[in-house]
């Protein structure tokens, strides 16, 4: 059996493969003590190899887990995971907790080109999470809250701090808060659309990562790109699945 784990800045996901079958999935927040969280998510899991990806993949060591470990980049993990779920995929958009990735694929699923924003939280899940607290709306409901707006207001800054200032200023002017939230979602979609165009958007497009659970971002992507992105049933787990598939290939080599 092989475990794939995606250790992101906001959450970590685990997928365990027994041959071709997924026999276990788990998810935990990463917190400020990821080593302890790794032990929790691996509790009771007995596998032959652990394959790690994500922001904290270098934390996953045999000394920590008592199991041989390997690792791979997030770009490669997402390409493997998405190509397994959607063999026809040619472009991937992943908006995670603290970075955004646009990846173009060859027909065989190999990475052709990618662009990654990992320098700040602008346009990521963290951006939405922070601003949902300004509206006092649970992050799970922020997308549907924004979709109640009808006229998205222009938000010029992608910086989380400055965007909050703009949103607060618009609230003080008496603007419809649903329209403000719609504008904030629109700023993310404009940024990600530009990234997709720079890597060469070819359909089918697969939207993965935690923000793929946000109904407003999905709707605005559809309206902006005039296409319907494919979305995995559990978009958060695509990277962990890719890591597990990579681990399986390494086990065959070993």
XYZ file of C-alpha atoms in Angstrom:
254
model
C 0.000 0.000 0.000
C 1.105 3.563 -0.778
C 0.191 6.804 0.991
C 0.139 10.140 -0.788
C 0.029 13.280 1.326
C -0.362 16.900 0.248
C 0.890 19.204 3.007
C -0.393 22.678 2.198
C -0.160 25.894 4.170
C -3.815 25.675 5.288
C -4.634 21.956 5.236
C -3.141 18.548 4.580
C -4.845 15.700 2.710
C -4.023 11.999 2.773
C -4.899 9.333 0.181
C -3.981 5.657 0.646
C -3.853 3.370 -2.391
C -4.061 -0.420 -2.287
C -3.200 -1.283 -5.864
C -5.543 0.847 -7.968
C -8.126 1.280 -5.213
C -8.372 4.254 -2.850
C -8.994 2.743 0.587
C -8.606 5.822 2.810
C -8.897 9.613 2.666
C -8.257 12.027 5.511
C -7.965 15.800 5.881
C -6.674 17.954 8.727
C -5.752 21.628 9.170
C -1.995 22.173 8.937
C -1.888 24.614 11.900
C 1.368 26.062 13.228
C 2.567 22.587 14.282
C 2.520 20.589 11.029
C 4.780 17.823 12.391
C 2.190 16.977 15.061
C -0.593 17.116 12.464
C 1.358 14.742 10.216
C 1.520 12.232 13.067
C -2.244 12.606 13.621
C -3.194 12.137 9.998
C -0.891 9.097 9.713
C -2.153 7.560 12.967
C -2.844 3.847 12.458
C -1.874 3.964 8.759
C 0.509 1.152 7.788
C 1.926 1.521 4.277
C 5.068 0.513 2.377
C 5.934 4.017 1.155
C 4.782 7.594 1.755
C 4.933 10.071 -1.107
C 4.654 13.724 -0.105
C 3.943 16.915 -1.995
C 2.987 20.478 -1.147
C 4.422 23.320 0.838
C 5.500 21.092 3.746
C 6.620 17.988 1.847
C 10.166 18.182 3.228
C 8.766 17.636 6.720
C 7.756 14.117 5.751
C 10.741 11.975 6.672
C 11.314 8.360 7.679
C 12.530 9.626 11.067
C 9.132 11.244 11.671
C 6.900 8.461 10.359
C 8.983 5.272 10.584
C 8.167 4.610 6.922
C 10.289 5.223 3.778
C 9.364 8.514 2.139
C 9.710 10.183 -1.228
C 8.501 13.524 -2.533
C 7.549 15.431 -5.658
C 6.574 18.972 -6.601
C 2.975 20.177 -6.444
C 2.980 20.807 -10.196
C 3.864 17.187 -10.931
C 1.460 15.877 -8.273
C -1.481 17.823 -9.699
C -0.631 16.756 -13.248
C -0.600 13.095 -12.164
C -3.729 13.311 -10.030
C -5.830 15.245 -12.530
C -4.695 13.150 -15.506
C -5.750 10.048 -13.560
C -9.212 11.482 -12.846
C -9.655 13.192 -16.230
C -7.339 11.599 -18.855
C -8.566 14.115 -21.445
C -7.547 17.179 -19.341
C -5.319 19.728 -21.109
C -5.285 22.579 -18.569
C -5.411 22.644 -14.757
C -6.319 25.502 -12.454
C -5.553 24.922 -8.781
C -6.416 27.649 -6.280
C -5.249 26.505 -2.892
C -4.893 28.049 0.520
C -1.917 30.209 -0.275
C -0.971 29.764 -3.916
C -2.499 29.522 -7.371
C -1.249 27.245 -10.150
C -2.116 27.269 -13.849
C -0.759 24.199 -15.666
C -1.007 23.241 -19.309
C -0.652 19.565 -20.228
C 0.392 17.658 -23.297
C -2.074 15.061 -24.544
C -0.133 12.379 -22.642
C -0.656 14.214 -19.329
C 2.908 15.514 -19.024
C 3.408 19.129 -17.939
C 3.858 21.461 -20.910
C 3.973 24.818 -19.097
C 2.971 26.208 -15.757
C 2.689 29.437 -13.820
C 2.522 29.645 -10.056
C 1.743 32.471 -7.680
C 3.238 31.551 -4.322
C 4.732 34.882 -3.214
C 1.707 36.127 -1.303
C -1.912 35.247 -0.533
C -3.329 37.535 -3.231
C -6.078 35.770 -5.159
C -5.921 32.558 -3.136
C -8.084 30.730 -0.638
C -6.456 32.701 2.158
C -7.599 35.911 0.457
C -11.206 34.695 0.454
C -10.954 33.297 3.964
C -9.691 36.594 5.384
C -12.278 38.709 3.580
C -15.145 36.390 4.544
C -14.341 37.228 8.170
C -14.721 40.939 7.317
C -18.254 40.132 6.139
C -18.761 37.814 9.153
C -19.746 35.040 6.745
C -18.422 31.447 7.114
C -15.965 30.720 4.326
C -18.136 27.776 3.226
C -21.018 30.200 2.544
C -19.063 33.123 1.087
C -19.530 32.038 -2.537
C -23.318 31.716 -2.304
C -23.431 35.014 -0.366
C -21.611 36.769 -3.231
C -23.918 35.222 -5.830
C -26.799 37.168 -4.259
C -25.200 40.306 -5.689
C -26.167 41.632 -9.109
C -23.662 44.401 -9.868
C -20.062 43.440 -8.972
C -18.222 46.452 -7.641
C -14.692 47.091 -8.866
C -11.954 46.014 -6.446
C -8.645 47.275 -7.775
C -6.151 45.744 -5.357
C -5.279 42.047 -5.116
C -3.358 42.643 -1.903
C -5.416 41.171 0.945
C -4.851 44.188 3.182
C -5.644 46.811 0.532
C -8.626 44.827 -0.779
C -10.036 44.781 2.761
C -9.559 48.554 2.916
C -11.415 48.969 -0.389
C -14.236 46.682 0.764
C -14.547 48.525 4.085
C -14.631 51.868 2.280
C -17.413 50.668 -0.038
C -19.392 49.404 2.971
C -19.038 52.859 4.570
C -20.492 54.363 1.368
C -23.590 52.196 1.821
C -22.899 49.932 -1.140
C -24.679 46.564 -1.298
C -22.425 44.090 0.582
C -23.383 41.270 -1.798
C -22.130 43.393 -4.709
C -18.888 44.084 -2.832
C -18.396 40.342 -2.220
C -19.140 39.700 -5.892
C -16.470 42.215 -6.834
C -13.930 40.521 -4.569
C -14.593 37.169 -6.231
C -14.326 38.862 -9.623
C -10.844 40.152 -8.794
C -9.683 36.555 -8.191
C -11.212 35.366 -11.441
C -9.522 38.141 -13.453
C -6.153 37.214 -11.994
C -6.536 33.488 -12.593
C -7.922 34.012 -16.106
C -4.782 35.965 -16.982
C -2.619 33.143 -15.620
C -4.540 30.565 -17.657
C -4.143 32.600 -20.827
C -0.403 32.957 -20.265
C 0.116 29.167 -20.074
C -2.165 28.658 -23.090
C -5.659 27.621 -22.071
C -6.860 24.530 -23.953
C -10.030 22.616 -23.070
C -10.879 20.574 -21.133
C -9.977 22.727 -18.143
C -10.020 21.056 -14.717
C -10.523 23.259 -11.643
C -9.068 21.762 -8.436
C -7.959 22.840 -4.973
C -10.057 24.093 -2.074
C -11.422 27.167 -3.910
C -13.024 24.821 -6.458
C -15.685 24.350 -3.748
C -16.649 28.055 -4.067
C -19.807 28.369 -6.209
C -19.215 32.028 -7.078
C -15.674 31.501 -8.401
C -16.967 28.586 -10.509
C -19.820 30.693 -11.935
C -17.570 33.663 -12.710
C -14.970 31.425 -14.375
C -17.708 29.966 -16.565
C -18.922 33.449 -17.507
C -15.407 34.789 -18.091
C -14.006 31.870 -20.103
C -17.261 30.712 -21.766
C -16.456 27.117 -20.823
C -17.542 24.735 -18.077
C -14.504 23.568 -16.111
C -14.437 19.959 -14.943
C -14.327 19.691 -11.155
C -13.345 16.552 -9.195
C -15.853 15.296 -6.609
C -13.311 16.180 -3.907
C -11.081 18.843 -5.484
C -8.938 19.200 -2.337
C -7.546 15.666 -2.751
C -6.146 15.896 -6.303
C -2.592 16.634 -5.117
C -2.554 13.824 -2.544
C -3.863 11.397 -5.163
C -1.107 12.467 -7.553
C 1.484 11.958 -4.829
C 0.160 8.454 -4.141
C 0.304 7.589 -7.845
C 3.890 8.859 -7.993
C 4.755 6.740 -4.952
C 3.265 3.701 -6.628
C 5.449 4.263 -9.694
C 8.540 4.634 -7.493
C 7.727 1.409 -5.650
C 7.646 -0.442 -8.955
C 11.102 0.957 -9.779
C 12.477 -0.033 -6.393
